Amino acid sequence: MQTEHILINDPAEQAEDIRRAAGIIRAGGLVVFPTETVYGLGGDATNAEASRRIYAAKGRPSDNPLIIHVAFPQDAAKYAYTDALYDRLADAFMPGPLTVIMPRKPIIPLSTTGGLETVAVRCPSHPVAHALIAAAGVPIAAPSANLSGKPSPTCAAHVAQDMDGRVDMILDGGDCEIGLESTIVKLDRDEAGEYLTLLRPGGITYDALCCVCPRVAVAPAVTEMLSADVRPLSPGMKYRHYAPATPVVLLDGTPEDVLSYLQQRQAVESCAILCYDEEIPYLRPERLLPVGARDDLATHAHTLFSRLRESDALQADVVYAHLPPREGLGLALYNRMIRAAAHTVRKIQR
Ligand code: TXA
Ligand code: MG
């Protein structure tokens, strides 16, 4: 398949390009588009054949459900049974990097939800995503636009590496601002009332969610390794993800101890290092992959997936990275990095 690449600087001025992209979606084709989190591989969420094409293009098992993207928060009610808690979340965080899982309405086919009776809904804030969904007039099902098992793409060059020849069109909207996929919560209810289960941490933090809903449970798979016999709440959590070809090892220790460990390792092995800016003057320059200043979690999130892709090109034997803190945006980084490292954490003590 021939893939058309279109640079979108301003969706308002490029209405004709957006209209053409929307026409492809309505006709059952696939369009990759930018969002504020990562690039999405989009197709008509109400069209079972389009969902099948998405799974095929991504090389993804079809029991792993897709997120459906809507142009306005209130559109969720057309596709899912929303409630008062959804309305509060929408008021607080939408449009933005939050996905909410709710009971599915029949208009969304089971092939889109991986056979589940629930559906994940997100209203992205990126102007190109918004313009495309609004012009398509249908909800757009979109997983991250990477081949299954690769880090999610955060720029059009990474999309092209994975999706050229597999989709009809790629809309290039530059770098994704956040760089990690959306926060996913499930609306739940028990005898004590409503609560949220956090299935995937992202740009909307645990603390921010707690301001809207006093009860937020964190699914075990967010921080722990699931044993093979456990069925995760979110099917995607069971798949190996975000993993570069080179093994990743996370280092846990004081800044001084970890730096001195890295210096020692550089002397004896070919290692790539996802390092903090403060460490650069003290390390050999080869195969350094800076992720921003130590306290700058937003830059770390913004650069992480690019750095993981770059690490593969360096032909190192191992990639070292810091174990992130679990607070704030750190929890999302922690979740992605322990999976990239297949839970390999080395405790460093001098
Ligand atoms: O930021 C994002 O969310 C990006 C952009 C493109 O919007 N999309 C994204 O989609 O990350 P994907 O497919 O790569 O990840 C969606 C995750 C998967 O782990 C999937 O298992 C889970 O959401 N999911 C989707 N629907 C679900 C449902 N009904 N119940 C439980 N988990 C669900
Ligand atoms: Mg993904």
PDB file of C-alpha atoms and ligand atoms in Angstrom, residues 35 37-41 58 60 64-67 69 99 101 113 116 118-120 122 142-144 180-182 184 199-200 233-237 241, ligand 1:
ATOM      1  CA  THR A  35      -2.283  13.591  19.685  1.00  0.00           C
ATOM      2  CA  THR A  37       0.237  11.964  24.137  1.00  0.00           C
ATOM      3  CA  VAL A  38       1.556   9.822  21.240  1.00  0.00           C
ATOM      4  CA  TYR A  39       0.599   9.253  17.595  1.00  0.00           C
ATOM      5  CA  GLY A  40      -2.536   7.164  17.007  1.00  0.00           C
ATOM      6  CA  LEU A  41      -3.332   4.638  14.245  1.00  0.00           C
ATOM      7  CA  LYS A  58      -0.066  -2.987  14.026  1.00  0.00           C
ATOM      8  CA  ARG A  60      -1.497  -6.693  17.421  1.00  0.00           C
ATOM      9  CA  ASN A  64      -6.407  -6.226  22.985  1.00  0.00           C
ATOM     10  CA  PRO A  65      -9.141  -3.540  22.888  1.00  0.00           C
ATOM     11  CA  LEU A  66      -8.857  -0.158  21.146  1.00  0.00           C
ATOM     12  CA  ILE A  67      -9.494   3.293  22.639  1.00  0.00           C
ATOM     13  CA  HIS A  69     -11.480   8.992  20.299  1.00  0.00           C
ATOM     14  CA  THR A  99      -9.177   7.643  28.859  1.00  0.00           C
ATOM     15  CA  ILE A 101     -13.577   2.818  30.494  1.00  0.00           C
ATOM     16  CA  THR A 113     -13.383  -3.647  22.162  1.00  0.00           C
ATOM     17  CA  LEU A 116     -15.285  -6.809  25.979  1.00  0.00           C
ATOM     18  CA  THR A 118     -16.800  -2.116  28.035  1.00  0.00           C
ATOM     19  CA  VAL A 119     -15.329   0.595  25.829  1.00  0.00           C
ATOM     20  CA  ALA A 120     -12.454   3.015  26.447  1.00  0.00           C
ATOM     21  CA  ARG A 122     -10.809   9.546  25.121  1.00  0.00           C
ATOM     22  CA  ALA A 142      -6.774   4.378  17.610  1.00  0.00           C
ATOM     23  CA  PRO A 143      -4.066   2.436  19.362  1.00  0.00           C
ATOM     24  CA  SER A 144      -0.605   3.957  19.517  1.00  0.00           C
ATOM     25  CA  LEU A 180       3.553   8.996  27.188  1.00  0.00           C
ATOM     26  CA  GLU A 181       0.143   7.437  26.497  1.00  0.00           C
ATOM     27  CA  SER A 182      -2.992   8.673  28.255  1.00  0.00           C
ATOM     28  CA  ILE A 184      -6.602   5.056  31.746  1.00  0.00           C
ATOM     29  CA  LEU A 199      -5.212   0.903  34.874  1.00  0.00           C
ATOM     30  CA  ARG A 200      -2.454   2.925  33.221  1.00  0.00           C
ATOM     31  CA  LEU A 233      -7.898  -5.750  34.195  1.00  0.00           C
ATOM     32  CA  SER A 234      -6.575  -4.188  31.006  1.00  0.00           C
ATOM     33  CA  PRO A 235      -5.634  -6.789  28.384  1.00  0.00           C
ATOM     34  CA  GLY A 236      -2.772  -4.637  27.082  1.00  0.00           C
ATOM     35  CA  MET A 237      -0.933  -5.029  30.366  1.00  0.00           C
ATOM     36  CA  HIS A 241       5.701  -3.457  25.671  1.00  0.00           C
TER      37      HIS A 241
HETATM   38  O1  TXA B   1      -2.656   8.189  24.639  1.00  0.00           O
HETATM   39  C1  TXA B   1      -3.248   7.192  24.225  1.00  0.00           C
HETATM   40  O2  TXA B   1      -4.101   6.608  24.918  1.00  0.00           O
HETATM   41  C2  TXA B   1      -2.940   6.697  22.806  1.00  0.00           C
HETATM   42  C3  TXA B   1      -3.383   7.771  21.828  1.00  0.00           C
HETATM   43  C4  TXA B   1      -3.247   7.334  20.410  1.00  0.00           C
HETATM   44  O3  TXA B   1      -4.682   8.165  22.132  1.00  0.00           O
HETATM   45  N1  TXA B   1      -3.542   5.428  22.558  1.00  0.00           N
HETATM   46  C5  TXA B   1      -3.106   4.270  23.137  1.00  0.00           C
HETATM   47  O4  TXA B   1      -3.783   3.132  22.723  1.00  0.00           O
HETATM   48  O5  TXA B   1      -2.206   4.225  23.935  1.00  0.00           O
HETATM   49  P1  TXA B   1      -3.227   1.660  22.940  1.00  0.00           P
HETATM   50  O6  TXA B   1      -4.170   0.801  22.190  1.00  0.00           O
HETATM   51  O7  TXA B   1      -1.811   1.587  22.562  1.00  0.00           O
HETATM   52  O8  TXA B   1      -3.431   1.384  24.464  1.00  0.00           O
HETATM   53  C6  TXA B   1      -4.737   1.219  24.954  1.00  0.00           C
HETATM   54  C7  TXA B   1      -4.752   0.396  26.216  1.00  0.00           C
HETATM   55  C8  TXA B   1      -4.439  -1.060  25.973  1.00  0.00           C
HETATM   56  O9  TXA B   1      -3.556  -1.520  26.997  1.00  0.00           O
HETATM   57  C9  TXA B   1      -5.797  -1.732  26.114  1.00  0.00           C
HETATM   58  O10 TXA B   1      -5.682  -3.040  26.616  1.00  0.00           O
HETATM   59  C10 TXA B   1      -6.531  -0.809  27.084  1.00  0.00           C
HETATM   60  O11 TXA B   1      -6.082   0.473  26.726  1.00  0.00           O
HETATM   61  N2  TXA B   1      -7.984  -0.848  26.899  1.00  0.00           N
HETATM   62  C11 TXA B   1      -8.689  -0.388  25.850  1.00  0.00           C
HETATM   63  N3  TXA B   1     -10.007  -0.650  26.005  1.00  0.00           N
HETATM   64  C12 TXA B   1     -10.134  -1.285  27.188  1.00  0.00           C
HETATM   65  C13 TXA B   1     -11.246  -1.838  27.916  1.00  0.00           C
HETATM   66  N4  TXA B   1     -12.480  -1.783  27.435  1.00  0.00           N
HETATM   67  N5  TXA B   1     -10.986  -2.422  29.110  1.00  0.00           N
HETATM   68  C14 TXA B   1      -9.719  -2.474  29.602  1.00  0.00           C
HETATM   69  N6  TXA B   1      -8.640  -1.984  28.962  1.00  0.00           N
HETATM   70  C15 TXA B   1      -8.836  -1.416  27.776  1.00  0.00           C
END
